[in-house]
């Protein structure tokens, strides 16, 4: 199963991918997480990613596609994947189709999590994560356990998240017609408790 979890920044893609990946028995592939890992390692590529990410801009397609090609060649992705935060441009969607076709695969479903922009600002500015496990929390909606030291992403300010949302509307929303034309898109209301949203996704997938 190759599934695209689509939606604006902070819609809950990462949170929900973790909740459904075991059932689907495929890994979550988050380009954002891979870029943050490269940034932490301080590699030249990581520094390049940082320039774009800190400003809330999309990283150029060529760099993202290089990363994806390498990730898809790993054994755990041989049966499928949940793509989280990818593809984000029409060029990325077309390149993903080609990469999967070479492996005899194709995108099976696209689930769009729909969340209004003001909820997104609230969710993103309240997001915290455990630097060791990567587990994501929210200060009010999914609070971290007492005593756990959590960190905030540096692009999770109101100013940067509004910029990321503009990028989503300008460059990422135009990806949907690519999948709509193939009849693959299911739209899911992303507002509600974490469990409610998981159930809606499962229903949309028929899982
Ligand atoms: P990326 O890391 O992909 O960020 P994003 O798409 O902006 O998405 P987020 O990770 O912010 O949100 P999410 O939808 O996963 O939400 P989450 O589950 O954490 O990208 C970051 C940057 O990297 C980009 O700006 C760009 O520069 C670059 N980049 C990455 N991929 C790229 C690509 N393919 N091409 C080009 N550039 C790329 O939830 C958010 C918060 O809400 C959490 O605190 C969570 O606890 C809470 N929450 C979740 N669900 C609910 C709920 N139902 N109710 C209340 N709170 C909830």
XYZ file of C-alpha atoms and ligand atoms in Angstrom:
264
model
C 0.000 0.000 0.000
C 1.367 3.414 -0.993
C -0.574 6.172 0.738
C -0.107 9.932 0.563
C -1.166 11.753 3.744
C -1.806 15.222 2.452
C -2.696 18.466 4.214
C -1.469 21.838 5.420
C 1.351 22.273 7.957
C 0.194 21.129 11.378
C -2.869 19.279 10.043
C -1.848 16.163 11.965
C -0.169 14.191 9.168
C 2.759 13.032 11.313
C 0.565 12.287 14.332
C -1.845 10.188 12.284
C 0.843 8.442 10.211
C 2.284 7.003 13.417
C -1.198 5.785 14.435
C -1.953 3.928 11.187
C 1.462 2.660 10.057
C 1.399 -0.563 12.067
C -2.001 -1.542 10.758
C -0.905 -0.853 7.175
C 2.467 -2.535 7.854
C 4.454 0.097 5.950
C 6.863 2.809 7.184
C 6.066 6.502 7.492
C 8.302 8.541 5.186
C 8.424 12.180 6.263
C 10.628 14.442 4.155
C 10.476 17.057 6.943
C 11.847 14.542 9.497
C 14.611 13.458 7.091
C 15.607 17.082 6.500
C 15.656 17.846 10.230
C 17.906 14.796 10.755
C 20.334 16.083 8.084
C 20.228 19.507 9.734
C 21.084 18.014 13.143
C 24.050 16.172 11.610
C 25.284 19.524 10.288
C 26.041 18.146 6.814
C 26.380 20.641 3.914
C 23.001 19.374 2.654
C 21.506 19.862 6.122
C 22.717 23.480 6.140
C 21.117 24.010 2.744
C 17.797 22.569 4.007
C 17.962 24.880 7.014
C 18.029 28.015 4.845
C 14.657 27.120 3.347
C 13.001 25.504 6.357
C 13.743 28.385 8.721
C 12.098 30.771 6.284
C 9.050 28.517 5.785
C 9.923 28.047 2.108
C 9.852 24.797 0.181
C 13.189 23.075 -0.367
C 13.987 22.831 -4.124
C 12.567 19.747 -5.835
C 15.941 18.356 -6.976
C 17.215 18.127 -3.375
C 13.967 16.571 -2.099
C 13.867 14.005 -4.880
C 17.432 12.902 -4.232
C 16.475 12.270 -0.611
C 13.328 10.350 -1.584
C 15.101 8.172 -4.122
C 17.562 7.050 -1.477
C 14.839 6.470 1.124
C 12.720 4.352 -1.205
C 15.678 2.086 -1.920
C 15.779 0.959 1.746
C 14.424 -2.553 2.422
C 11.673 -1.449 4.828
C 10.022 0.554 2.021
C 9.876 -2.408 -0.358
C 6.170 -3.109 0.243
C 4.851 0.432 0.392
C 4.928 3.619 2.441
C 2.921 6.388 4.034
C 4.203 9.590 2.437
C 3.936 12.432 4.976
C 4.670 15.937 3.692
C 5.582 14.637 0.230
C 4.841 15.292 -2.620
C 4.516 19.046 -2.138
C 4.751 20.203 -5.749
C 3.361 18.869 -9.016
C 6.936 18.082 -10.132
C 7.448 15.976 -6.971
C 4.160 14.118 -7.601
C 5.164 13.319 -11.166
C 8.634 12.199 -10.087
C 7.119 9.984 -7.373
C 4.874 8.315 -9.961
C 7.975 7.542 -12.028
C 9.988 6.262 -9.067
C 7.147 3.980 -7.959
C 6.511 2.772 -11.520
C 10.146 1.637 -11.711
C 9.376 -0.492 -8.635
C 6.119 -1.806 -10.145
C 4.066 0.307 -7.737
C 1.753 3.300 -7.758
C 0.022 5.568 -5.275
C -3.075 3.676 -4.094
C -4.814 6.341 -2.014
C -4.493 9.985 -1.038
C -6.048 11.162 2.224
C -6.353 14.919 2.688
C -6.640 16.183 6.252
C -8.662 19.386 6.154
C -7.999 21.875 8.969
C -8.730 25.634 8.936
C -5.771 28.015 9.106
C -6.530 29.420 12.586
C -6.564 25.882 14.078
C -3.269 25.269 12.294
C -1.605 28.278 13.907
C -2.902 27.124 17.299
C -1.668 23.553 16.760
C 1.746 24.438 15.368
C 2.639 27.079 17.954
C 1.654 24.631 20.742
C 3.572 21.684 19.275
C 6.438 20.218 21.309
C 8.434 17.031 20.806
C 10.643 14.632 22.681
C 14.147 15.128 21.222
C 15.075 11.521 21.985
C 12.107 9.559 20.625
C 10.723 12.174 18.220
C 7.253 11.702 19.756
C 5.087 14.761 19.024
C 2.863 16.430 21.634
C 0.741 19.542 22.012
C 0.803 21.658 25.137
C -3.000 21.465 25.467
C -4.421 18.818 23.090
C -1.880 16.054 23.690
C 0.318 17.131 26.617
C 3.692 15.495 27.214
C 4.095 13.359 30.359
C 5.028 15.381 33.460
C 8.789 15.799 33.793
C 9.606 15.000 30.160
C 11.885 17.641 28.617
C 10.401 18.652 25.280
C 11.597 21.001 22.558
C 9.935 23.330 20.062
C 10.742 23.337 16.328
C 12.321 26.613 15.246
C 9.907 26.963 12.304
C 6.901 26.648 14.647
C 6.396 30.370 15.175
C 3.184 32.073 14.072
C 5.041 34.120 11.452
C 6.745 31.110 9.850
C 3.671 28.882 9.982
C 1.634 31.509 8.122
C 4.365 31.565 5.476
C 4.288 27.746 5.300
C 0.523 27.878 4.857
C 0.920 30.324 1.948
C 3.435 27.943 0.362
C 0.902 25.138 0.829
C -1.834 27.091 -0.927
C 0.430 28.293 -3.745
C 2.503 25.186 -4.503
C 1.064 22.149 -2.740
C -2.710 22.461 -3.250
C -2.125 22.274 -7.040
C -0.913 18.677 -6.499
C -4.456 17.527 -5.653
C -5.886 17.681 -9.208
C -3.039 15.322 -10.227
C -4.493 12.665 -7.895
C -8.146 13.724 -8.266
C -7.875 12.961 -11.980
C -7.025 9.358 -10.997
C -9.928 9.173 -8.511
C -7.571 8.589 -5.563
C -8.458 11.459 -3.218
C -10.461 11.109 0.012
C -11.069 14.250 2.059
C -11.209 13.861 5.828
C -12.238 16.422 8.444
C -9.056 16.901 10.503
C -10.775 18.785 13.322
C -11.660 16.637 16.319
C -9.867 14.498 18.874
C -6.832 12.481 17.764
C -8.928 9.279 18.021
C -11.820 10.719 16.023
C -9.503 11.744 13.199
C -7.815 8.299 13.199
C -11.222 6.632 12.895
C -12.174 8.902 9.974
C -8.922 8.026 8.192
C -9.470 4.307 8.779
C -13.011 4.633 7.407
C -11.734 6.527 4.351
C -9.165 3.776 3.717
C -11.729 1.045 4.286
C -9.305 -0.350 6.885
P 7.280 19.263 7.552
O 8.099 18.753 8.647
O 6.724 18.310 6.541
O 6.134 20.155 8.156
P 4.629 20.447 7.710
O 4.058 19.860 6.479
O 4.622 21.895 7.764
O 3.847 19.644 8.658
P 4.057 19.554 10.163
O 5.118 18.558 10.525
O 4.210 20.952 10.690
O 2.631 19.069 10.653
P 1.839 17.704 10.635
O 0.723 17.781 9.649
O 2.723 16.514 10.582
O 1.174 17.861 12.072
P 1.506 17.145 13.480
O 1.018 15.740 13.434
O 2.898 17.390 13.922
O 8.092 20.362 6.714
C 8.853 21.363 7.346
C 9.633 22.123 6.289
O 10.528 21.220 5.592
C 8.811 22.771 5.162
O 8.351 24.060 5.533
C 9.849 22.811 4.022
O 10.776 23.870 4.208
C 10.592 21.513 4.199
N 10.025 20.382 3.460
C 9.561 19.209 3.993
N 9.128 18.389 3.021
C 9.309 19.047 1.849
C 9.033 18.710 0.489
N 8.469 17.523 0.163
N 9.334 19.625 -0.465
C 9.907 20.817 -0.155
N 10.188 21.195 1.127
C 9.891 20.317 2.121
O 0.494 17.983 14.400
C 0.718 19.355 14.666
C 0.365 19.663 16.130
O -1.042 19.510 16.299
C 1.022 18.715 17.145
O 1.336 19.450 18.296
C -0.076 17.672 17.446
O 0.046 17.144 18.751
C -1.333 18.526 17.287
N -2.483 17.769 16.789
C -2.474 16.777 15.849
N -3.733 16.341 15.645
C -4.542 17.094 16.439
C -5.951 17.122 16.669
N -6.784 16.283 16.030
N -6.438 18.029 17.553
C -5.602 18.881 18.192
N -4.258 18.899 18.033
C -3.742 18.003 17.167
